[in-house]
Amino acid sequence: MPTLLSPTATALLPLCLGLAALPLCADSLEPMELPTVLSATRLKQAPAEVPGSMTVLDRELIRASGARSIPEILRLVPGMHVGYRRGNQMNVNLHGTNVTEARRLQVLVDGRSVYRPGLATVDWSELALAIEDIDRIEVFRGPNTAAYGANALMGVINIVTRLPLENHGTTLKYTQGTRGVRDVYASHSGGSLQHNWRMSLSTQQDNGFDHDKGGNDYRDGMRATRFNLRHAWQLTPNQTLNWQMAASEASRQSYYEFSTYFNHRKGSTPLDLAITAHQPDADIRGRDFSTLGLWKLDINPDHQLQVQAYAQHVERLRDWRVCESPVAFSPALLELSGLSQLAARRVRSYLESTQTESMDSYIDYYMGIEGEAYTPQMAELAARVRDQVPLYSNGDPVCGRVNENVRETRTHIEIQDILRLTPELRLLSGASYRHDRASSETFFNGTVDNQVTQLFGNLEYRPNQRWLFQAGGMYEYEQLIGDSFSPRLATHFFLAPLHSLRLVYAEAVRSPDMYENHASWRYRLRDVTGPLSGPLVHYGWARGPADLHQERMRSHEVGYNGHFPLLGLQLDVRAFQERVTGMNSEPLKVDDFRPDNRSSIRFKGAEGELDWAFSSMDRLRLTYAYIAFDASNKRDSRLTARHSGSAAWLREWPGQIRTSLIYYGADHLNELRFERLDSRIEKQFALADRSSLALALTWQYRLDDEALTWKENRFDSRSHYYLSAELNF
């Protein structure tokens, strides 16, 4: 007897026949056991149900990459761009924008935000987290303020650490290689039916880049020590309590960074020579501490309640001795800078130039271009500054100690409820409260506080096996900014249980950080020597406007996610259009501090990733992103590659040998091409019962001859390798 198909099923039949790996198609849409992800909507969902594109970097892939840092692992994410300001300072941006900033990605470690509230960045080098402790990294590629609030503008990176229930025992690992690589990792885990714990201690160091574009030694090495403790407690059959503690101490080398009022390298007076010769080290010391607790209660199979709370403290300490012209501390220049930073800078540029026109005409012209008025009071102060310059040119500089110390704290508590209302309807709802504080005499002239309250939810409705509808949103109130609402709507049509087409519309926001909006940045000199007595205040004064509003994004996406279990193939592709308005892209220097909301950028493009286990021993993974963009500010075009991607082949050979070969490429990262081939070979040796030794060699080879992100970031050799030995018992 012939089978009668519905019109929809008839239309889909050719597609189903073409997907040979789909044993269930047409009217056969029974649920299947699927892998799940957590970071998209806070709900456990199969990849085909996620309202957006999700990349999951599993432990096998992380190990096969041989990467020593999380940003290097993220090169495996389509559309993710990694920039190096120096060897110990990395930035990660999805789709791009400014190469020196990473303001628009929310980064979580087990649900705890490591995005700094004071200076809007993620310090990857100082994270209190060892690569060996990571279970997987889930990356939501697209705006996700609806689930995680402001700062998830471009996406969310959630780093999930290993549960202490797995592989009880001890691990010792040592890595050494070129470029000063020397890493040590040790961990021990144990427990019982109710209690399980893991403790790890690790150190990491390297020398950074070898030399700058002039061939000079580049002082940008890094050393970090990290401690982690995680405990899982099964309170009752339906109740768990997990808590963890993490701490790190790091030192990042840095060269002398202090912008003097005049460019003394151009001069030859005794004052110029003395200031130019003063080049002390100005290293950055970091100390981080955090603790987190997560309580979960399964009320019944359809209802779960959880409460999460964490506290963290971040310190970045930097102090050094600077030398400057006495003119930079003159009362006239201080008063002029208070009236107009632009006028103070234009006095400097006039005195450094060989202009034939009068100083007043020169300054008035350039201030007019910027829309500022050059008043008689400013002209009088500028003349007094000019007359002071020759008085000090043959004398000694003013020297003293300054600092850029910053301390930031955050406390956060959140309650979340997941309830299946009917077989077709599931609701997630929650609320949170967060308090942020940033303290710095230099950057804030004291302390800035912010309180954030959030209400969020996601409704999932599946009327039948073909359709899934989702609506989510986040209401957020910030003490320093005001309130906002970020919605997301998504529709999925299922071709089969493991294959869906999706349409997604989302809005998102990013709040200006304390530094952008509330800075009061001035250098105060102590222990002063030279022609003036201290303490002294430098002329430069960066003041936040305190009225910046949030950046806003509107995003449209159409995508497909499919899993072919018989082929071992997973595929995700999407086309997107994103527009960000109200962006702050202007300089944020102490003598050139001009934050505003005037910039915008539009991204259009397509991304895809394919993960194919084409045999029991082989795994192939391909990613590609094409991004076209239109930025109103040239700074936001620096870290956007039109074409980028990766190709990875992982193989397990007989004799417990594993190899990987990975290609990374991007055609334009700050006007520099990037192509690299990484290879890794690992051999396992069984020593005794439950004991093993693993030896691995990782080799990275640059296929291009470009600097890395900036022209001064250079290595002596294209090759870089390191060896590791890992003992488990």
XYZ file of C-alpha atoms in Angstrom:
729
model
C 0.000 0.000 0.000
C 1.576 3.383 -0.962
C 2.517 5.839 1.764
C 0.720 9.159 1.694
C 3.071 12.072 2.429
C 2.103 15.542 3.476
C 2.875 18.367 0.996
C 5.736 19.523 3.236
C 7.202 16.035 3.384
C 6.871 15.663 -0.393
C 8.742 18.914 -0.941
C 11.537 17.800 1.381
C 11.862 14.292 -0.061
C 14.570 15.145 -2.652
C 16.651 16.778 0.062
C 16.235 13.794 2.354
C 17.276 11.396 -0.403
C 20.324 13.527 -1.058
C 21.419 13.361 2.575
C 22.435 9.742 2.660
C 23.500 10.003 6.245
C 19.980 10.734 7.468
C 18.342 7.498 8.551
C 15.374 9.501 9.817
C 13.786 11.806 7.291
C 10.403 12.896 6.006
C 7.835 11.864 8.614
C 10.351 10.073 10.830
C 11.394 12.744 13.291
C 11.751 10.935 16.590
C 14.216 12.505 19.062
C 17.796 11.253 18.991
C 20.593 11.396 21.552
C 22.520 14.534 20.698
C 25.518 16.416 22.028
C 24.492 19.577 23.825
C 25.874 23.071 24.314
C 25.237 25.403 27.232
C 26.388 28.890 26.314
C 23.867 30.040 23.741
C 20.693 30.581 25.767
C 21.803 29.096 29.159
C 19.662 26.073 28.266
C 21.050 22.697 27.277
C 20.397 22.518 23.563
C 21.409 20.403 20.608
C 23.489 22.336 18.047
C 20.568 22.323 15.600
C 18.395 24.117 18.199
C 20.774 26.967 19.014
C 19.529 30.441 17.957
C 22.813 31.261 16.244
C 26.160 29.766 15.340
C 28.104 27.912 17.998
C 31.673 26.632 17.811
C 32.756 24.000 20.326
C 36.478 23.384 20.710
C 36.692 20.062 22.547
C 39.542 18.707 24.634
C 40.886 16.542 21.821
C 41.135 19.525 19.494
C 42.659 21.767 22.173
C 45.346 19.166 22.907
C 46.016 18.537 19.224
C 46.515 22.251 18.574
C 49.509 22.326 20.908
C 48.554 25.893 21.798
C 50.040 27.451 24.930
C 47.478 30.281 25.160
C 43.715 30.524 24.779
C 43.853 33.191 22.011
C 45.929 30.807 19.883
C 43.247 28.122 20.345
C 40.587 30.617 19.227
C 42.192 30.835 15.780
C 40.146 27.658 15.146
C 36.905 29.694 15.393
C 35.651 31.046 12.053
C 35.662 34.840 11.966
C 37.787 35.129 15.121
C 40.789 37.426 14.745
C 43.759 37.392 17.101
C 45.987 40.441 17.388
C 49.261 40.915 19.241
C 50.069 44.305 20.693
C 53.250 42.694 22.003
C 54.354 39.174 22.836
C 52.639 39.167 26.220
C 49.547 41.179 25.303
C 46.974 39.607 22.993
C 43.587 40.795 21.806
C 40.751 38.681 20.448
C 37.971 40.129 18.314
C 35.131 38.439 16.457
C 34.954 39.947 12.965
C 37.383 42.721 13.859
C 37.413 46.409 14.857
C 40.341 48.091 16.604
C 43.469 45.975 16.813
C 44.589 47.349 20.199
C 41.240 46.928 21.973
C 38.996 43.942 22.690
C 35.922 45.586 24.129
C 33.044 43.741 22.543
C 33.298 40.068 23.554
C 32.048 38.606 26.807
C 34.535 36.041 28.123
C 33.479 33.578 30.832
C 35.314 30.908 32.792
C 32.708 28.429 34.063
C 30.140 31.215 33.856
C 32.284 33.805 35.668
C 32.992 36.926 33.627
C 36.690 37.778 33.284
C 35.915 40.895 31.240
C 37.421 43.726 33.308
C 34.888 46.452 34.179
C 37.408 49.248 34.671
C 39.487 49.107 31.498
C 37.206 47.053 29.185
C 39.589 44.276 28.314
C 40.503 40.660 28.952
C 44.032 40.034 30.176
C 44.648 36.657 28.557
C 48.199 36.323 29.890
C 47.090 36.785 33.501
C 44.069 34.470 33.467
C 44.247 32.078 36.409
C 43.678 29.098 34.155
C 45.962 26.430 32.682
C 45.251 25.009 29.229
C 45.434 21.502 30.708
C 42.439 22.251 32.997
C 40.114 23.153 30.097
C 37.447 20.646 29.061
C 36.047 22.632 26.136
C 35.534 26.165 24.856
C 32.083 27.158 23.617
C 31.994 30.219 21.384
C 28.686 31.817 20.436
C 29.440 33.713 17.229
C 27.074 36.635 17.198
C 25.405 39.121 19.540
C 24.284 37.490 22.784
C 23.360 40.340 25.099
C 19.948 38.648 25.349
C 21.537 35.919 27.484
C 24.610 37.533 29.051
C 24.027 41.271 29.147
C 26.021 44.238 27.929
C 29.476 43.494 26.530
C 28.316 40.311 24.770
C 27.924 42.582 21.755
C 29.829 40.486 19.210
C 29.674 37.125 20.961
C 30.445 35.022 24.028
C 33.443 32.826 24.809
C 32.698 30.386 27.624
C 35.686 28.381 28.835
C 34.486 25.256 30.636
C 36.993 23.557 32.930
C 37.256 19.834 33.595
C 35.064 18.272 36.244
C 37.005 16.811 39.164
C 35.099 13.526 38.812
C 37.199 12.567 35.791
C 40.485 10.662 35.859
C 41.461 10.677 39.519
C 45.211 10.711 39.948
C 48.271 12.880 39.420
C 49.576 14.623 36.298
C 53.028 16.168 35.896
C 53.961 17.978 32.690
C 57.013 19.908 31.554
C 57.382 21.887 28.306
C 60.473 23.583 26.911
C 61.286 25.087 23.550
C 62.570 27.979 21.510
C 61.794 31.624 22.305
C 62.320 30.951 25.995
C 59.353 28.620 26.411
C 59.416 26.868 29.775
C 56.125 25.641 31.260
C 55.346 23.402 34.228
C 51.979 21.878 35.138
C 51.023 19.655 38.073
C 47.595 18.494 39.195
C 46.079 15.980 41.571
C 42.472 14.858 41.826
C 40.618 12.475 44.051
C 37.375 11.931 45.860
C 34.530 9.606 46.649
C 30.914 9.112 45.621
C 29.914 12.409 47.222
C 33.051 14.551 47.089
C 35.441 15.049 44.190
C 38.174 17.626 43.875
C 41.034 18.683 41.642
C 43.944 20.989 42.458
C 46.433 22.262 39.893
C 49.503 24.462 39.955
C 51.194 25.737 36.814
C 53.862 28.164 35.658
C 54.402 29.554 32.188
C 57.068 31.753 30.664
C 58.511 32.828 27.323
C 60.558 35.661 25.827
C 57.953 37.188 23.507
C 59.132 38.656 20.211
C 62.814 38.663 19.345
C 63.273 42.139 17.859
C 61.456 45.171 16.518
C 61.436 46.480 12.949
C 64.762 48.227 13.581
C 66.436 45.004 14.686
C 66.575 46.016 18.344
C 65.893 43.553 21.139
C 62.221 43.466 22.094
C 61.630 43.313 25.821
C 58.202 41.686 26.127
C 58.681 38.392 27.929
C 56.101 36.950 30.305
C 56.099 34.798 33.432
C 52.934 33.591 35.183
C 52.072 31.283 38.074
C 48.541 29.917 38.440
C 46.642 27.968 41.090
C 43.218 26.306 40.730
C 41.080 24.305 43.122
C 37.715 22.848 42.169
C 35.373 20.798 44.346
C 32.145 19.001 43.408
C 29.809 17.918 46.213
C 26.770 15.713 45.671
C 24.625 16.924 48.544
C 21.635 14.693 47.757
C 20.609 12.653 44.701
C 19.018 15.790 43.199
C 21.214 18.511 44.656
C 24.833 19.545 43.959
C 27.205 22.225 45.150
C 30.286 23.116 43.128
C 32.824 25.664 44.208
C 36.196 26.721 42.923
C 39.024 29.046 43.754
C 41.662 30.454 41.406
C 44.659 32.738 41.793
C 47.465 33.943 39.574
C 50.568 36.072 39.792
C 52.216 37.334 36.626
C 54.937 39.662 35.417
C 54.955 41.110 31.914
C 58.044 42.856 30.644
C 57.516 46.286 29.146
C 59.727 48.991 27.816
C 59.701 52.626 28.923
C 56.329 54.143 28.035
C 55.909 57.773 28.877
C 54.884 60.457 26.409
C 56.938 63.549 27.149
C 55.535 66.943 26.215
C 58.155 67.547 23.524
C 59.762 64.960 21.260
C 63.249 65.185 22.716
C 64.664 62.697 20.224
C 64.630 65.493 17.665
C 66.668 67.827 19.871
C 70.324 68.017 20.907
C 70.231 70.303 23.936
C 71.457 68.984 27.298
C 67.825 68.669 28.358
C 66.957 66.637 25.239
C 69.932 64.322 25.666
C 69.219 63.692 29.349
C 65.540 62.851 28.745
C 66.289 60.638 25.729
C 68.925 58.704 27.684
C 66.452 57.939 30.480
C 64.883 54.599 29.444
C 64.225 52.412 32.507
C 62.155 49.247 32.452
C 58.470 49.579 33.267
C 57.222 46.038 33.846
C 53.624 45.198 34.696
C 52.844 42.977 37.678
C 49.493 41.249 37.916
C 47.685 39.509 40.759
C 44.251 37.911 40.347
C 42.030 36.074 42.800
C 38.538 34.630 42.396
C 36.130 32.274 44.103
C 32.867 30.863 42.739
C 30.023 28.743 44.061
C 27.229 27.061 42.076
C 24.262 25.310 43.730
C 21.832 23.270 41.624
C 18.570 21.659 42.645
C 16.611 19.341 40.356
C 13.123 19.817 41.789
C 11.729 17.289 39.326
C 12.647 16.142 35.782
C 10.966 19.266 34.370
C 12.142 21.869 36.855
C 15.646 22.977 37.851
C 16.798 25.833 40.075
C 20.341 27.124 40.407
C 22.126 29.923 42.255
C 25.599 31.117 41.330
C 27.757 33.634 43.180
C 31.322 34.737 42.696
C 33.802 37.377 43.784
C 37.032 38.395 42.113
C 39.847 40.861 42.563
C 42.304 42.048 39.911
C 45.469 44.084 40.412
C 47.679 45.545 37.692
C 50.675 47.267 39.255
C 53.173 49.352 37.336
C 55.457 52.063 38.644
C 58.636 53.531 37.225
C 60.782 56.652 37.240
C 60.206 59.188 34.464
C 62.088 62.288 33.329
C 60.368 65.241 31.704
C 60.892 68.863 30.726
C 60.076 71.328 33.534
C 57.749 73.032 31.045
C 55.334 70.078 31.340
C 54.662 71.117 34.954
C 54.352 74.850 34.430
C 51.188 76.433 35.904
C 50.469 78.060 32.533
C 50.475 74.738 30.665
C 48.429 73.059 33.394
C 45.808 75.792 33.152
C 45.820 75.710 29.344
C 45.396 71.931 29.310
C 42.468 72.293 31.710
C 40.799 74.672 29.262
C 41.609 72.649 26.133
C 43.761 69.591 25.600
C 43.798 70.406 21.909
C 45.238 73.860 22.526
C 47.987 72.385 24.738
C 48.889 69.884 22.018
C 48.927 72.560 19.339
C 51.343 74.712 21.334
C 53.638 71.703 21.420
C 53.334 70.967 17.695
C 53.974 74.626 16.843
C 57.108 74.837 18.975
C 58.433 71.580 17.486
C 57.817 72.765 13.904
C 59.483 75.382 11.715
C 56.358 77.418 11.026
C 56.733 80.948 9.690
C 53.240 82.055 10.677
C 52.452 83.286 14.148
C 51.686 80.811 16.899
C 48.218 82.259 17.452
C 47.285 81.901 13.767
C 48.588 78.325 13.688
C 46.697 77.236 16.800
C 43.516 79.072 15.869
C 43.453 77.380 12.439
C 43.792 73.817 13.724
C 41.428 74.308 16.620
C 38.855 75.653 14.185
C 39.092 72.430 12.191
C 38.150 70.527 15.347
C 35.355 72.957 16.150
C 37.004 74.548 19.200
C 37.423 78.255 19.843
C 40.869 79.702 20.579
C 40.169 82.354 23.216
C 42.348 85.302 24.318
C 42.879 83.570 27.661
C 44.277 80.532 25.864
C 46.524 82.775 23.722
C 47.987 84.411 26.829
C 48.693 81.043 28.454
C 50.225 79.682 25.226
C 52.590 82.661 25.043
C 53.732 82.054 28.625
C 54.464 78.408 27.790
C 56.443 79.433 24.704
C 58.542 81.892 26.695
C 59.426 79.228 29.297
C 60.937 76.754 26.797
C 64.372 78.433 26.372
C 64.731 78.876 30.126
C 65.168 75.132 30.647
C 66.763 73.856 27.397
C 70.291 73.806 28.854
C 69.291 72.542 32.295
C 68.368 69.276 33.940
C 65.063 67.443 33.545
C 62.525 66.905 36.284
C 62.505 63.247 37.358
C 60.185 61.368 39.687
C 58.194 58.213 40.254
C 54.770 57.680 38.665
C 52.449 54.684 38.632
C 49.637 53.137 36.629
C 48.299 50.930 39.425
C 44.732 49.680 39.024
C 42.674 47.494 41.345
C 39.303 46.130 40.253
C 36.795 44.052 42.194
C 33.542 42.406 41.220
C 30.869 40.568 43.190
C 28.028 38.855 41.396
C 25.021 36.765 42.448
C 22.548 35.185 40.071
C 19.473 32.968 40.335
C 18.201 30.982 37.380
C 15.107 28.810 36.941
C 14.411 26.322 34.130
C 10.857 25.024 33.862
C 9.169 22.851 31.261
C 5.620 24.185 31.313
C 4.227 21.699 28.782
C 5.822 19.127 26.476
C 6.036 21.863 23.852
C 7.048 24.802 26.027
C 10.202 25.441 28.058
C 11.014 28.622 29.975
C 14.277 29.911 31.388
C 14.135 32.943 33.644
C 16.516 34.607 36.038
C 17.847 37.686 37.750
C 21.253 38.877 38.869
C 22.979 41.662 40.770
C 26.563 42.778 40.211
C 28.785 45.355 41.873
C 31.942 46.566 40.112
C 34.621 48.802 41.553
C 37.768 50.240 39.961
C 40.365 52.082 42.050
C 43.337 54.007 40.717
C 44.923 57.268 41.768
C 46.291 57.733 38.249
C 43.381 56.654 36.046
C 40.380 57.607 38.215
C 41.741 59.929 40.907
C 40.211 57.537 43.400
C 37.397 55.002 43.039
C 34.515 54.481 40.604
C 31.615 52.157 41.464
C 28.899 50.649 39.313
C 25.883 48.509 40.216
C 24.178 46.361 37.596
C 20.819 44.599 37.868
C 19.648 42.122 35.231
C 16.398 40.322 34.427
C 16.589 37.752 31.644
C 14.560 34.998 30.054
C 14.249 32.674 27.087
C 11.037 30.997 25.935
C 11.336 27.917 23.753
C 8.208 26.682 21.942
C 8.109 23.579 19.751
C 4.554 23.073 18.408
C 5.641 20.033 16.382
C 8.762 18.241 15.282
C 9.314 20.527 12.304
C 9.287 23.922 13.981
C 11.013 25.549 16.928
C 10.447 29.158 17.998
C 12.540 31.011 20.559
C 12.197 34.451 22.115
C 14.660 35.796 24.634
C 15.725 39.063 26.125
C 17.694 40.845 28.805
C 16.618 43.915 30.739
C 19.592 45.595 32.345
C 19.974 48.602 34.588
C 23.386 50.127 35.200
C 23.947 52.810 37.787
C 26.411 54.693 35.542
C 24.533 54.301 32.239
C 20.822 53.689 32.733
C 18.643 50.895 31.429
C 18.493 48.888 28.214
C 16.667 45.928 26.718
C 18.200 43.457 24.287
C 15.791 41.075 22.495
C 16.403 38.039 20.299
C 13.941 36.130 18.092
C 14.722 32.881 16.300
C 12.843 30.416 14.110
C 14.084 26.918 13.259
C 12.700 24.605 10.593
C 13.878 21.003 10.977
C 14.590 19.071 7.820
C 15.344 16.140 10.126
C 16.108 15.804 13.850
C 19.761 16.710 13.319
C 19.291 19.278 10.557
C 17.734 22.704 10.855
C 17.429 25.951 8.981
C 17.313 29.041 11.186
C 16.430 32.701 10.995
C 17.655 34.945 13.816
C 17.184 38.601 14.641
C 19.002 40.059 17.633
C 19.807 43.379 19.216
C 22.713 43.934 21.576
C 24.490 46.665 23.511
C 27.927 47.409 24.919
C 28.293 49.763 27.860
C 31.236 52.161 27.940
C 33.650 51.111 30.631
C 34.714 53.226 33.582
C 37.918 54.250 31.836
C 36.138 55.564 28.730
C 33.386 57.404 30.551
C 34.767 58.364 33.962
C 38.539 58.630 33.626
C 40.430 61.315 35.476
C 43.878 60.336 34.262
C 46.819 62.359 35.558
C 50.399 61.481 36.455
C 51.567 62.594 39.884
C 55.336 62.686 40.400
C 56.819 61.794 43.763
C 60.431 61.588 44.957
C 61.133 64.490 42.609
C 64.643 65.573 41.634
C 65.771 68.376 39.332
C 64.999 72.078 39.064
C 61.526 71.764 40.621
C 60.399 70.388 43.955
C 57.561 67.957 44.325
C 55.159 66.382 44.416
C 54.147 67.562 40.923
C 51.211 67.017 38.567
C 51.928 66.485 34.876
C 50.106 68.710 32.396
C 48.287 65.813 30.670
C 44.774 65.316 31.980
C 42.397 62.823 30.366
C 38.825 63.349 31.513
C 35.951 61.069 30.641
C 32.821 62.828 29.409
C 30.518 60.859 31.784
C 27.731 61.039 29.179
C 28.680 58.316 26.700
C 25.773 56.051 25.847
C 25.788 52.393 24.899
C 26.945 51.044 21.569
C 24.125 49.224 19.796
C 24.006 46.370 17.325
C 21.288 44.987 15.114
C 21.980 41.596 13.601
C 20.247 39.410 11.019
C 21.305 35.829 10.392
C 20.227 32.896 8.257
C 21.952 29.602 8.888
C 22.001 25.837 8.665
C 23.251 23.280 11.171
C 23.473 19.609 10.336
C 24.834 16.393 11.813
C 25.391 13.323 9.619
C 26.022 10.568 12.196
C 26.685 7.802 9.657
C 29.383 9.914 8.043
C 30.716 11.351 11.293
C 30.129 14.800 9.801
C 28.953 18.033 11.451
C 28.357 21.199 9.459
C 27.347 24.756 10.334
C 27.060 27.645 7.880
C 25.571 31.079 8.214
C 25.178 34.355 6.390
C 24.925 37.470 8.484
C 24.536 41.207 8.471
C 25.516 43.217 11.542
C 25.521 46.951 12.121
C 27.027 48.589 15.190
C 26.270 52.253 15.879
C 27.307 54.648 18.608
C 30.805 53.150 18.714
C 33.673 54.707 20.617
C 36.708 54.376 18.357
C 38.669 57.526 19.168
C 42.089 57.718 20.889
C 42.213 57.206 24.640
C 45.653 58.606 25.476
C 46.421 60.832 28.410
C 47.143 63.815 26.130
C 44.680 62.845 23.402
C 41.545 61.529 25.096
C 38.515 61.933 22.844
C 35.865 59.252 23.504
C 32.575 59.718 21.671
C 29.714 57.736 20.139
C 30.165 58.882 16.553
C 31.598 55.779 14.882
C 29.800 52.885 13.252
C 30.599 49.730 11.330
C 28.659 47.326 9.160
C 29.636 43.683 8.658
C 28.258 41.427 5.939
C 29.513 37.976 5.216
C 29.347 34.230 5.556
C 31.015 31.693 7.828
C 31.180 27.965 7.923
C 32.795 25.120 9.775
C 32.972 21.422 8.993
C 34.054 18.694 11.414
C 34.395 15.264 9.823
C 35.556 12.050 11.495
C 35.968 10.277 8.144
C 37.463 7.151 9.706
C 37.971 5.687 13.150
C 41.456 7.230 13.156
C 41.038 10.466 11.191
C 39.346 13.751 11.856
C 39.206 16.693 9.457
C 38.118 20.167 10.522
C 37.705 23.142 8.167
C 36.659 26.716 8.910
C 36.251 29.731 6.658
C 34.946 33.263 7.027
C 34.307 35.918 4.405
C 33.700 39.365 5.881
C 32.960 42.587 4.036
C 32.846 45.673 6.192
C 32.305 49.386 6.029
C 33.754 51.335 8.964
C 33.318 55.058 9.528
C 36.570 55.159 11.522
C 39.749 53.786 9.962
C 40.881 52.395 13.328
C 38.057 49.857 13.149
C 39.350 48.358 9.919
C 42.620 47.212 11.453
C 41.733 43.722 12.601
C 39.223 42.579 10.008
C 40.367 40.038 7.435
C 38.201 39.689 4.352
C 39.226 36.034 4.028
C 40.336 33.871 6.954
C 40.132 30.278 8.040
C 41.800 27.115 9.225
C 42.240 23.491 8.165
C 43.088 20.751 10.667
C 43.815 17.048 10.192
C 44.018 14.899 13.320
C 45.067 11.266 13.097
C 45.582 8.429 15.560
C 48.166 5.937 14.318
C 48.912 2.414 15.536
C 51.247 2.246 18.485
C 49.502 5.033 20.435
C 50.853 7.772 18.186
C 48.760 10.870 17.504
C 49.525 13.586 14.975
C 47.930 16.849 13.951
C 48.524 19.258 11.097
C 46.783 22.647 11.237
C 46.855 25.566 8.799
C 45.800 29.091 9.834
C 45.392 31.954 7.388
C 44.132 35.538 7.231
C 44.689 37.968 4.398
C 44.612 41.236 6.347
C 45.367 41.768 10.016
C 46.378 45.401 10.456
C 47.513 45.376 6.796
C 49.661 42.291 7.420
C 49.109 38.799 6.042
C 49.155 35.829 8.425
C 49.741 32.212 7.403
C 51.086 29.516 9.685
C 51.364 25.744 9.645
C 51.354 23.933 13.000
C 52.209 20.277 13.430
C 52.274 18.053 16.484
C 53.257 14.466 17.127
C 52.584 12.655 20.386
C 53.619 9.185 21.533
C 51.994 7.455 24.514
C 53.840 4.887 26.621
C 52.031 2.601 29.065
C 54.276 2.327 32.129
C 52.186 0.347 34.608
C 48.627 -0.066 35.715
C 46.961 3.380 35.355
C 50.336 5.026 34.643
C 51.453 6.483 31.340
C 53.987 8.812 29.788
C 53.284 11.063 26.804
C 56.031 12.775 24.782
C 55.025 15.442 22.273
C 56.719 17.785 19.811
C 54.916 20.892 18.537
C 56.337 22.785 15.560
C 54.972 26.069 14.211
C 56.175 27.459 10.895
C 55.196 30.834 9.444
C 54.469 30.530 5.731
C 54.682 34.300 5.274
C 57.465 36.690 6.161
C 55.317 39.358 7.823
C 55.442 40.791 11.307
C 52.658 39.707 13.656
C 49.884 42.346 13.778
C 52.277 45.290 14.274
C 55.409 45.912 12.205
C 57.636 45.862 15.296
C 56.491 42.348 16.329
C 59.138 40.136 14.726
C 60.891 36.829 15.308
C 64.387 35.837 14.228
C 63.133 32.603 12.692
C 59.936 31.444 11.039
C 60.188 28.184 12.995
C 59.142 27.718 16.589
C 59.066 24.400 18.409
C 58.656 23.040 21.912
C 58.826 19.596 23.501
C 56.659 18.337 26.348
C 56.676 15.327 28.612
C 53.540 14.393 30.560
C 53.408 11.746 33.275
C 50.076 10.417 34.561
C 49.757 8.064 37.516
